[in-house]
Short mmCIF file of C-alpha atoms and ligand atoms in Angstrom, two decimals:
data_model
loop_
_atom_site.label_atom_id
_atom_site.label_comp_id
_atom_site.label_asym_id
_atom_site.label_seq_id
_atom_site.Cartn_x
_atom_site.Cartn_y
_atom_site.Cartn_z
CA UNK A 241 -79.68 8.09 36.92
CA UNK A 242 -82.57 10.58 38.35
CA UNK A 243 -82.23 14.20 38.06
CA UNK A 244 -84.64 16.94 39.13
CA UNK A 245 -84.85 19.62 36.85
CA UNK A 246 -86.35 22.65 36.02
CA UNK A 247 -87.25 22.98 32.75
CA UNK A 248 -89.27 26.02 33.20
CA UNK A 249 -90.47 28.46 35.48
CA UNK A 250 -92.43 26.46 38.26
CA UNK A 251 -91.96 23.28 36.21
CA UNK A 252 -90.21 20.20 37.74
CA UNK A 253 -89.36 17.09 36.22
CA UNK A 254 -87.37 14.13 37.42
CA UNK A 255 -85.49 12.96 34.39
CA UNK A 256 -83.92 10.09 33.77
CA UNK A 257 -79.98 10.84 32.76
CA UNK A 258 -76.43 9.31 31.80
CA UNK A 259 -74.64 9.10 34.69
CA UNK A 260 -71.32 11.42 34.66
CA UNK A 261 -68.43 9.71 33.50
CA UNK A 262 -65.93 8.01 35.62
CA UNK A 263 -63.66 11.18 37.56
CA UNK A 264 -60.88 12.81 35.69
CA UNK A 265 -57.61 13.73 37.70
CA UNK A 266 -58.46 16.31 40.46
CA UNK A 267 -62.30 14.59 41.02
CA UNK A 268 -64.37 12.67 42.69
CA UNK A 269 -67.72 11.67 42.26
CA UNK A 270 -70.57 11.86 44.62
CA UNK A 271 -73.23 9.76 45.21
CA UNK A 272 -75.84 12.52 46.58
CA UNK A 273 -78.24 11.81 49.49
CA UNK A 274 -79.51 14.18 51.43
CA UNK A 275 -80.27 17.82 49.96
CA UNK A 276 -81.36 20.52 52.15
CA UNK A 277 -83.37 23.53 50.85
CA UNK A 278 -82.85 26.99 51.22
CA UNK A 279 -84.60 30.78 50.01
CA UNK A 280 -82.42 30.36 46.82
CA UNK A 281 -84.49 27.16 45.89
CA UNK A 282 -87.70 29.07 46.13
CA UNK A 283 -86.59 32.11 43.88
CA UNK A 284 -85.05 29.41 41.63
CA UNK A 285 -87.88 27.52 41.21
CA UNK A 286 -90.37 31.10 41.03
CA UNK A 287 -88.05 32.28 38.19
CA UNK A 288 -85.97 35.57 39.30
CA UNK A 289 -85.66 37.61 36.88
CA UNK A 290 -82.44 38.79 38.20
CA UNK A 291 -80.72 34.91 37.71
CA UNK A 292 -79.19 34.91 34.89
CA UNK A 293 -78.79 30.53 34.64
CA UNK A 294 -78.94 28.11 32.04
CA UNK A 295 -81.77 26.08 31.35
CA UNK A 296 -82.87 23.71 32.13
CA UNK A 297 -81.19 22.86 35.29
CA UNK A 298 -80.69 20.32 37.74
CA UNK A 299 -81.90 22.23 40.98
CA UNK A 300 -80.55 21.59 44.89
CA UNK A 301 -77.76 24.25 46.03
CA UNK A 302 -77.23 22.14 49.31
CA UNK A 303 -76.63 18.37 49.66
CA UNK A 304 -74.07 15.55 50.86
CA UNK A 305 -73.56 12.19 49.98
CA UNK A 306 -70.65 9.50 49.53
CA UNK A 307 -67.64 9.30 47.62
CA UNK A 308 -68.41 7.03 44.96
CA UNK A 309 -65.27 7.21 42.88
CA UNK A 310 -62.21 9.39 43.64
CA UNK A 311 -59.85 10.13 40.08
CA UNK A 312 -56.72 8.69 39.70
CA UNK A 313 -54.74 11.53 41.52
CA UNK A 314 -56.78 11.98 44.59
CA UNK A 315 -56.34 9.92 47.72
CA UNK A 316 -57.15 11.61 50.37
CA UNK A 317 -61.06 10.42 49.62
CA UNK A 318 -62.17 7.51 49.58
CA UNK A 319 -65.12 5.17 48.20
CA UNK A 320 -67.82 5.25 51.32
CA UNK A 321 -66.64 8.40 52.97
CA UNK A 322 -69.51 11.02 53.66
CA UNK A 323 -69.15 14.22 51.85
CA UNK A 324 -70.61 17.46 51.76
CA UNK A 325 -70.07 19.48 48.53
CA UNK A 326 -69.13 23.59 47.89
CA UNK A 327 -72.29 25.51 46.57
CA UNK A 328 -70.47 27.38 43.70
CA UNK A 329 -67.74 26.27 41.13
CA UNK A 330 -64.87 28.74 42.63
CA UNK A 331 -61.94 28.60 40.50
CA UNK A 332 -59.28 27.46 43.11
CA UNK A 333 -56.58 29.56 41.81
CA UNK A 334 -57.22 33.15 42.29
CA UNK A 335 -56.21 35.67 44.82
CA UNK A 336 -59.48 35.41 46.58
CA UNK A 337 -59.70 31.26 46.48
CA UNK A 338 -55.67 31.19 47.53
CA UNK A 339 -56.35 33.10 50.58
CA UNK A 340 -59.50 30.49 51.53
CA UNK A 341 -62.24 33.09 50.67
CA UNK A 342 -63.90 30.84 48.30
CA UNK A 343 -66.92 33.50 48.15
CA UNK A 344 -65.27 36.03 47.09
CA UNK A 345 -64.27 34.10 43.93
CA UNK A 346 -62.72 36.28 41.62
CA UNK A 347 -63.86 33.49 38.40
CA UNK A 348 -67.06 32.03 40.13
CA UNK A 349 -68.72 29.61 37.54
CA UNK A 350 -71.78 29.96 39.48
CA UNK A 351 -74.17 28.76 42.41
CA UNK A 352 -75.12 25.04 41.98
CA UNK A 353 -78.65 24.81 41.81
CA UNK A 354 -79.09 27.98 41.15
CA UNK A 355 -77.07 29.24 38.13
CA UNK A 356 -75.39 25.61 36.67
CA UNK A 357 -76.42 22.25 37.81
CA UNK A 358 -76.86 21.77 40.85
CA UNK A 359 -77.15 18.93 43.85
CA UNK A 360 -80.23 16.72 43.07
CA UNK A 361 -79.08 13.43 41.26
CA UNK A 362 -78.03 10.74 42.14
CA UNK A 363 -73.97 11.21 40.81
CA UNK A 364 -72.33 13.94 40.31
CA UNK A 365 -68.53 14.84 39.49
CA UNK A 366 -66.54 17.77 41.37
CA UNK A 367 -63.21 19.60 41.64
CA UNK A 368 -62.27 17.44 44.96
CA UNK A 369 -61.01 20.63 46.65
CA UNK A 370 -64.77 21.35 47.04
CA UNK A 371 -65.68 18.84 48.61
CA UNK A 372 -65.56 18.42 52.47
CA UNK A 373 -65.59 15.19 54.61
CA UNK A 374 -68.13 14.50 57.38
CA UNK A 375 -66.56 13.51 60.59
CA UNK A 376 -67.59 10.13 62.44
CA UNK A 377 -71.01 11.06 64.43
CA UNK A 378 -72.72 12.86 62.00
CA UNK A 379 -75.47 11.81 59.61
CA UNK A 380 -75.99 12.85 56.11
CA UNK A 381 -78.97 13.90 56.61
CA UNK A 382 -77.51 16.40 59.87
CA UNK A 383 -74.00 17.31 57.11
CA UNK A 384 -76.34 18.22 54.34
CA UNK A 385 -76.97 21.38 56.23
CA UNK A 386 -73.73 22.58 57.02
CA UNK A 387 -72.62 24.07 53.44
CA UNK A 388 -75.08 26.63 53.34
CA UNK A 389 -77.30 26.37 56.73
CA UNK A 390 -74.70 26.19 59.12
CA UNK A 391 -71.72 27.78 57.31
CA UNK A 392 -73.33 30.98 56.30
CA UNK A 393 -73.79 31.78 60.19
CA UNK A 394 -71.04 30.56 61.08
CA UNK A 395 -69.28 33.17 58.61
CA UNK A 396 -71.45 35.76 59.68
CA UNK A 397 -71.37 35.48 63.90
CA UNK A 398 -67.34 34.68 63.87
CA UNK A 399 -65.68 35.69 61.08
CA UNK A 400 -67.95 38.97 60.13
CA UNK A 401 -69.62 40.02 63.20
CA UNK A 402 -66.87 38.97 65.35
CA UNK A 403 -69.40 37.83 67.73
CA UNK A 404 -67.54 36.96 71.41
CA UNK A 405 -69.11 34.89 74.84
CA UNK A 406 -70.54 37.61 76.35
CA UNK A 407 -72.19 39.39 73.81
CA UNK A 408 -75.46 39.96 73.47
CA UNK A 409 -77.38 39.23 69.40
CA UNK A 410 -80.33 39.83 68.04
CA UNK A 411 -81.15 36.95 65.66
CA UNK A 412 -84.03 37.73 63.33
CA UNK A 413 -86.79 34.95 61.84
CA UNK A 414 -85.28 32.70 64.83
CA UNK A 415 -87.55 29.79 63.38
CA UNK A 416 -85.72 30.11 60.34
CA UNK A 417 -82.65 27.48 58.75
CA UNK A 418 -80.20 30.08 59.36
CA UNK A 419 -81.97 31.34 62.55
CA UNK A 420 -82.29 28.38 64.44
CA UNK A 421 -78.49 27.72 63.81
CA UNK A 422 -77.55 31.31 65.18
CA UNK A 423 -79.50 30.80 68.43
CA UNK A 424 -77.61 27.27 68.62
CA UNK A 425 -73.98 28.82 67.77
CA UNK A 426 -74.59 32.16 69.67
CA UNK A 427 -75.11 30.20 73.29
CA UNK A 428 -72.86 27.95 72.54
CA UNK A 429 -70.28 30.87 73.66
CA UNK A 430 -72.29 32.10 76.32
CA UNK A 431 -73.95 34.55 74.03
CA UNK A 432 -77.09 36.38 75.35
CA UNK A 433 -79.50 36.13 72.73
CA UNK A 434 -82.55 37.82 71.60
CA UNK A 435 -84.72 36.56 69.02
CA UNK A 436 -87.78 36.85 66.84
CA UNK A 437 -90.71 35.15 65.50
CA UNK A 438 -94.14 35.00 64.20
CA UNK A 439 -96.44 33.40 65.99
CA UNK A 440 -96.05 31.54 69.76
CA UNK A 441 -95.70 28.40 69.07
CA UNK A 442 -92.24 29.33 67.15
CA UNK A 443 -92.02 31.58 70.68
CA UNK A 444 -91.74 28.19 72.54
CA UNK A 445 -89.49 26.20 70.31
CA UNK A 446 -87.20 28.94 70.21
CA UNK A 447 -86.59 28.81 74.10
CA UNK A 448 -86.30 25.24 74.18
CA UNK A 449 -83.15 25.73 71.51
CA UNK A 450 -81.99 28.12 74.21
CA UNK A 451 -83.26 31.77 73.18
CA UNK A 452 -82.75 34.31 76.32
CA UNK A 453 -85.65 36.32 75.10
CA UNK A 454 -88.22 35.49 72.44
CA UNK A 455 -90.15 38.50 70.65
CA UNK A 456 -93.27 38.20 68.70
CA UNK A 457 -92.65 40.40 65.85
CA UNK A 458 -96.50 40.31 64.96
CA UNK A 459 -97.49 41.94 68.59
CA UNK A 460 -95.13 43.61 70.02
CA UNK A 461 -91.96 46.11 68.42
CA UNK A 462 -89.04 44.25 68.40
CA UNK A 463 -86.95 47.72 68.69
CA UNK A 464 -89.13 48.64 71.53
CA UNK A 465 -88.73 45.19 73.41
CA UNK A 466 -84.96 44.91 72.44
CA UNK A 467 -83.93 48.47 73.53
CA UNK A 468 -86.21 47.65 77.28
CA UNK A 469 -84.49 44.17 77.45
CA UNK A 470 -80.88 45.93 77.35
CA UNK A 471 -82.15 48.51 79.28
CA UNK A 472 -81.91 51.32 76.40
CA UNK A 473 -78.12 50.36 75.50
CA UNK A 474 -79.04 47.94 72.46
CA UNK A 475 -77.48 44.69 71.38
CA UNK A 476 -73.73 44.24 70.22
CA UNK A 477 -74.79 42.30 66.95
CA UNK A 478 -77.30 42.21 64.87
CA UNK A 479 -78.72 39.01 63.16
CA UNK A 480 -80.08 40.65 59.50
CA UNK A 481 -81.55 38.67 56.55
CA UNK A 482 -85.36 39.80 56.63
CA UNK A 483 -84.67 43.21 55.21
CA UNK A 484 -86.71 46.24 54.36
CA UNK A 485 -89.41 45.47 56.84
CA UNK A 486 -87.11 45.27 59.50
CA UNK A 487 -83.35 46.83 58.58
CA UNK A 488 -83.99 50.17 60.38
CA UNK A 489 -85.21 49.05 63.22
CA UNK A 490 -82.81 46.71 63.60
CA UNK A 491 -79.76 49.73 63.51
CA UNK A 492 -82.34 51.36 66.12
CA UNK A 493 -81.31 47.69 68.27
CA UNK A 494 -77.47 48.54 68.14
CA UNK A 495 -75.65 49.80 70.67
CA UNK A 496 -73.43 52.59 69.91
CA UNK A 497 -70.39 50.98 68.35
CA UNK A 498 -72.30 47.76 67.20
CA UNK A 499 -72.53 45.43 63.85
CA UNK A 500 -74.98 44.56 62.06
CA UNK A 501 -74.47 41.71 59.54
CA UNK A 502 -76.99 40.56 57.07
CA UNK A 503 -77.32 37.74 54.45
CA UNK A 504 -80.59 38.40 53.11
CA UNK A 505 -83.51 40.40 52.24
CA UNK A 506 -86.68 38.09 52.06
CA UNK A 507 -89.01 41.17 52.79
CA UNK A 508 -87.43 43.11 50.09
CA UNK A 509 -83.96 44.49 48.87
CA UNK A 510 -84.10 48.55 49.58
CA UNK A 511 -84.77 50.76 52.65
CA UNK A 512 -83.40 53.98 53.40
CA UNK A 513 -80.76 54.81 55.50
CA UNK A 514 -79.96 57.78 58.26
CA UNK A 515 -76.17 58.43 57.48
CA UNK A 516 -76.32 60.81 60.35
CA UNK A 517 -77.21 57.77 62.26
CA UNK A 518 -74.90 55.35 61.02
CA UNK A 519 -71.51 57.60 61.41
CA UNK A 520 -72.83 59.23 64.99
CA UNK A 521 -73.67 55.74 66.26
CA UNK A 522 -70.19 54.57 64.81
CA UNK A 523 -72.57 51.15 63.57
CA UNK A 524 -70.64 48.63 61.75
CA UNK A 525 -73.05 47.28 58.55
CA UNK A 526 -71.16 43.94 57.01
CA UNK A 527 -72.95 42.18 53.70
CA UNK A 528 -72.23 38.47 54.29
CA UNK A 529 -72.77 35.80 51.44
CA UNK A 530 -72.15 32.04 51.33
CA UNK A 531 -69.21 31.03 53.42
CA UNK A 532 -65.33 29.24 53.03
CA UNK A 533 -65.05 26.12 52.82
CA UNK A 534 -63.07 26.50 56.12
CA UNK A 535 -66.32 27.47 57.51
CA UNK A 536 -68.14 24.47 56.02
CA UNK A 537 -65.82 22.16 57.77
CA UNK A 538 -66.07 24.15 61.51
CA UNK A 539 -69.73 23.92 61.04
CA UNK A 540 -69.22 20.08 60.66
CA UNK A 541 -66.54 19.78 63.70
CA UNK A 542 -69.69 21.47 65.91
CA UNK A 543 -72.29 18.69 64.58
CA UNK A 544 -69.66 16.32 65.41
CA UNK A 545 -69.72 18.12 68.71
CA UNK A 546 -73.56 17.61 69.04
CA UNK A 547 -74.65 20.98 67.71
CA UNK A 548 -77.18 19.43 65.80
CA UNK A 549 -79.44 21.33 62.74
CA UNK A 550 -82.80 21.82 64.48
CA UNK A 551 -84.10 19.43 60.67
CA UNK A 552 -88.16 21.03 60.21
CA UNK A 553 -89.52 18.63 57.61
CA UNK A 554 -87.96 15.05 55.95
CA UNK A 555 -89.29 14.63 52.53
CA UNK A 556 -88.55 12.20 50.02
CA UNK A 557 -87.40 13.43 46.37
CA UNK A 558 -90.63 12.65 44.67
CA UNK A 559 -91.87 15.31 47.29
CA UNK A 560 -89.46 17.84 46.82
CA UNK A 561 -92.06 20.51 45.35
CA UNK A 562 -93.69 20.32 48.96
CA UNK A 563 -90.91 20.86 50.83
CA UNK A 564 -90.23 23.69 49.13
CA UNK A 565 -93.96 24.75 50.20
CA UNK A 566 -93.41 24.06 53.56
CA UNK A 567 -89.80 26.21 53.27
CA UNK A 568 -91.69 28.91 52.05
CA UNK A 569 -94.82 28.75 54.59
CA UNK A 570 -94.82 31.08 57.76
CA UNK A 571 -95.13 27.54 59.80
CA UNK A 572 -91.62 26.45 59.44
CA UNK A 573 -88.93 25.71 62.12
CA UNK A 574 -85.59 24.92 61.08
CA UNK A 575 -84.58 23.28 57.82
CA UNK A 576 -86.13 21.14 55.39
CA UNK A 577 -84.14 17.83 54.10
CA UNK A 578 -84.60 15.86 50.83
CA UNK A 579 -83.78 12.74 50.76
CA UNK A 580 -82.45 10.58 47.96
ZN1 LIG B 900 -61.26 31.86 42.57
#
C-alpha cells in the first residue's frame, strides 16, 4: 500500500508499504480517502524543532475514509461506512478521556501526522472508539474536515467561549480553515460577526459566507474599526489564533467582561500582556487545543445539516507538497483536501 512519508526535513516520499494486519479486538481498519491539511502539516513538514516525533513518519493529521474491516468484537461499524478518525492516540481510560475530554489526555501517545504516523495511506488500523461515523449527506471529502477544521471551532465558540445568538465575534484570518468555519457556525446562531482579512478579494468571499463586517487588516486597524463598529463597547468574543501581531489588539476589541479564545499563534508565540488590563476589564483569556470527539461528531451533524466546509483547493496525493504551498500562501480561502 502507498504511504507518504517524511523521511527528513522537507523531504517527501510516497513509499510503498505492508498493509496493517487484519484488526485485533477493539479495531477497525480504515481505508483513508480524503485528508485535509492544516498549520501542523506545514511545521511538520518545515521541521519544528520543538516536535519531538519519530522518524520517519507517515504525515496527514486530518482524513476520513471507509471501514474496511471492523475486529472481531466491534459491531457497531461496518465494512462501507464513512469514517472520520481522532487526531491523537488518547488512551481511553483516564480521568480526562472518561469524562469525553479526549484533549486533555492524561497518556496522549501523540498527534497523528505529527508526532506518530499519521493519516496518509491507504489502510490504517485504530482503537474504534476513535473513530467517528459520517452521517448520510455528507461526502468524504466535506467529513475529512470536521476532526480538526470544524471541531476545533466548534470547541472553541460553544464549549470555550460560550458563544450565544446574539453575540457579537471577532473572527481573525476569516479566509482561513478554521476561520471560514467560525463565520459559518457563528451566524448560524444569529451571531453578529466581525472578521478579518488580507487583501479584498478574501473581503468579498467572506461576505458571501455571511460576515456582518469585513476588515482589511493590511489598511485599516482592526481595533480601530472593531471598537467604531460596536460603537466603543467591543465584541463579546474574540476569535484568536494569529498571535503576537495581533493578541493585544485583539483584548483592546473586548468588551468589558468578554473572552477571548485562541488556538494558535501563526505570527509568533509571545506578546506581552497589561495585567492591569486584563483584571480591570474582567477579560476572560481561554487556550483551546484540538477538540472531543463529541465535538467531531456535532461538527458532522451540522454538515449533515448543510453547513458545508468552504473546501479552497482539491489536490490529488501525488500533489500533496503543493497543497501544502497553497495552505501556506496568503491566497488561500478555506481548506485544502487531499485526495486518495
Ligand atoms: Zn486518556
Amino acid at each position: 500500500m502507498r504511504a507518504l512519508t517524511l523521511l527528513g526535513d522537507r523531504q517527501l516520499e510516497l513509499l510503498d508499504t505492508d498493509p496493517p494486519p487484519p484488526p485485533a479486538a477493539g479495531e477497525v481498519q480504515v481505508r483513508v480517502k480524503a485528508v485535509a491539511l492544516n498549520y501542523l502539516d506545514v511545521w511538520g513538514f518545515r521541521g519544528m524543532a520543538f516536535a519531538k516525533r519519530k522518524m520517519p513518519l507517515v504525515v496527514g493529521v486530518e482524513a476520513s475514509g471507509e471501514i474496511a474491516a471492523a475486529g472481531p468484537d466491534v459491531t457497531h461499524l461496518t465494512p462501507g461506512q464513512g469514517v472520520v478518525m481522532y487526531g491523537a492516540l488518547t488512551c481511553g481510560t483516564c480521568k480526562a478521556c472518561r469524562a469525553g475530554r479526549d484533549n486533555l489526555c492524561e497518556n496522549v501517545g501523540g498527534i497523528m501526522g505529527f508526532h506518530v504516523d499519521g493519516f496518509t495511506r491507504d489502510l490504517i488500523n485504530l482503537p474504534a472508539r476513535l473513530v467517528v461515523p459520517v452521517p448520510d449527506g455528507v461526502s468524504l471529502r466535506d467529513a475529512a474536515c470536521a476532526p480538526i477544521g470544524f471541531a476545533t471551532v466548534q470547541h472553541m465558540l460553544f464549549d470555550n467561549a460560550k458563544l450565544e445568538p446574539g453575540e457579537t465575534v471577532l473572527v481573525h484570518a476569516g479566509g482561513s480553515g478554521i476561520g471560514t468555519a467560525a463565520i459559518l457556525m457563528a451566524k448560524q446562531i444569529g451571531c453578529t460577526v466581525i472578521t478579518t482579512v488580507g487583501d479584498d478579494a478574501k473581503a468579498e468571499k467572506a461576505k458571501a459566507l455571511g460576515a456582518d463586517h469585513v476588515i482589511n487588516y493590511k489598511t485599516e486597524r482592526f481595533e480601530g474599526v472593531t471598537r467604531k463598529l460596536t460603537q466603543k463597547k467591543g465584541v463579546d468574543v474574540v476569535f484568536e489564533h494569529v498571535g503576537a501581531e495581533t493578541f493585544n489588539g485583539s483584548l483592546l476589541c473586548l468588551k468589558r467582561g468578554g473572552r477571548l479564545v485562541t488556538c494558535g499563534a501563526t505570527s509568533g508565540p509571545s506578546t506581552t500582556l497589561n495585567l492591569m488590563q486584563l483584571f480591570q476589564q474582567q477579560y476572560r483569556i481561554i487556550g483551546s487545543f484540538g477538540a472531543t470527539l463529541k465535538n467531531i461528531a456535532e461538527s458532522l451533524d451540522k454538515m449533515a445539516a448543510g453547513l458545508k466546509p468552504v473546501i479552497d483547493t482539491q489536490v490529488p496525493l501525488a500533489e500533496f507538497e503543493r497543497g501544502l504551498e497553497r495552505l501556506a500562501s496568503r491566497q488561500v480561502f478555506g481548506k485544502v483536501v487531499v485526495t486518495l
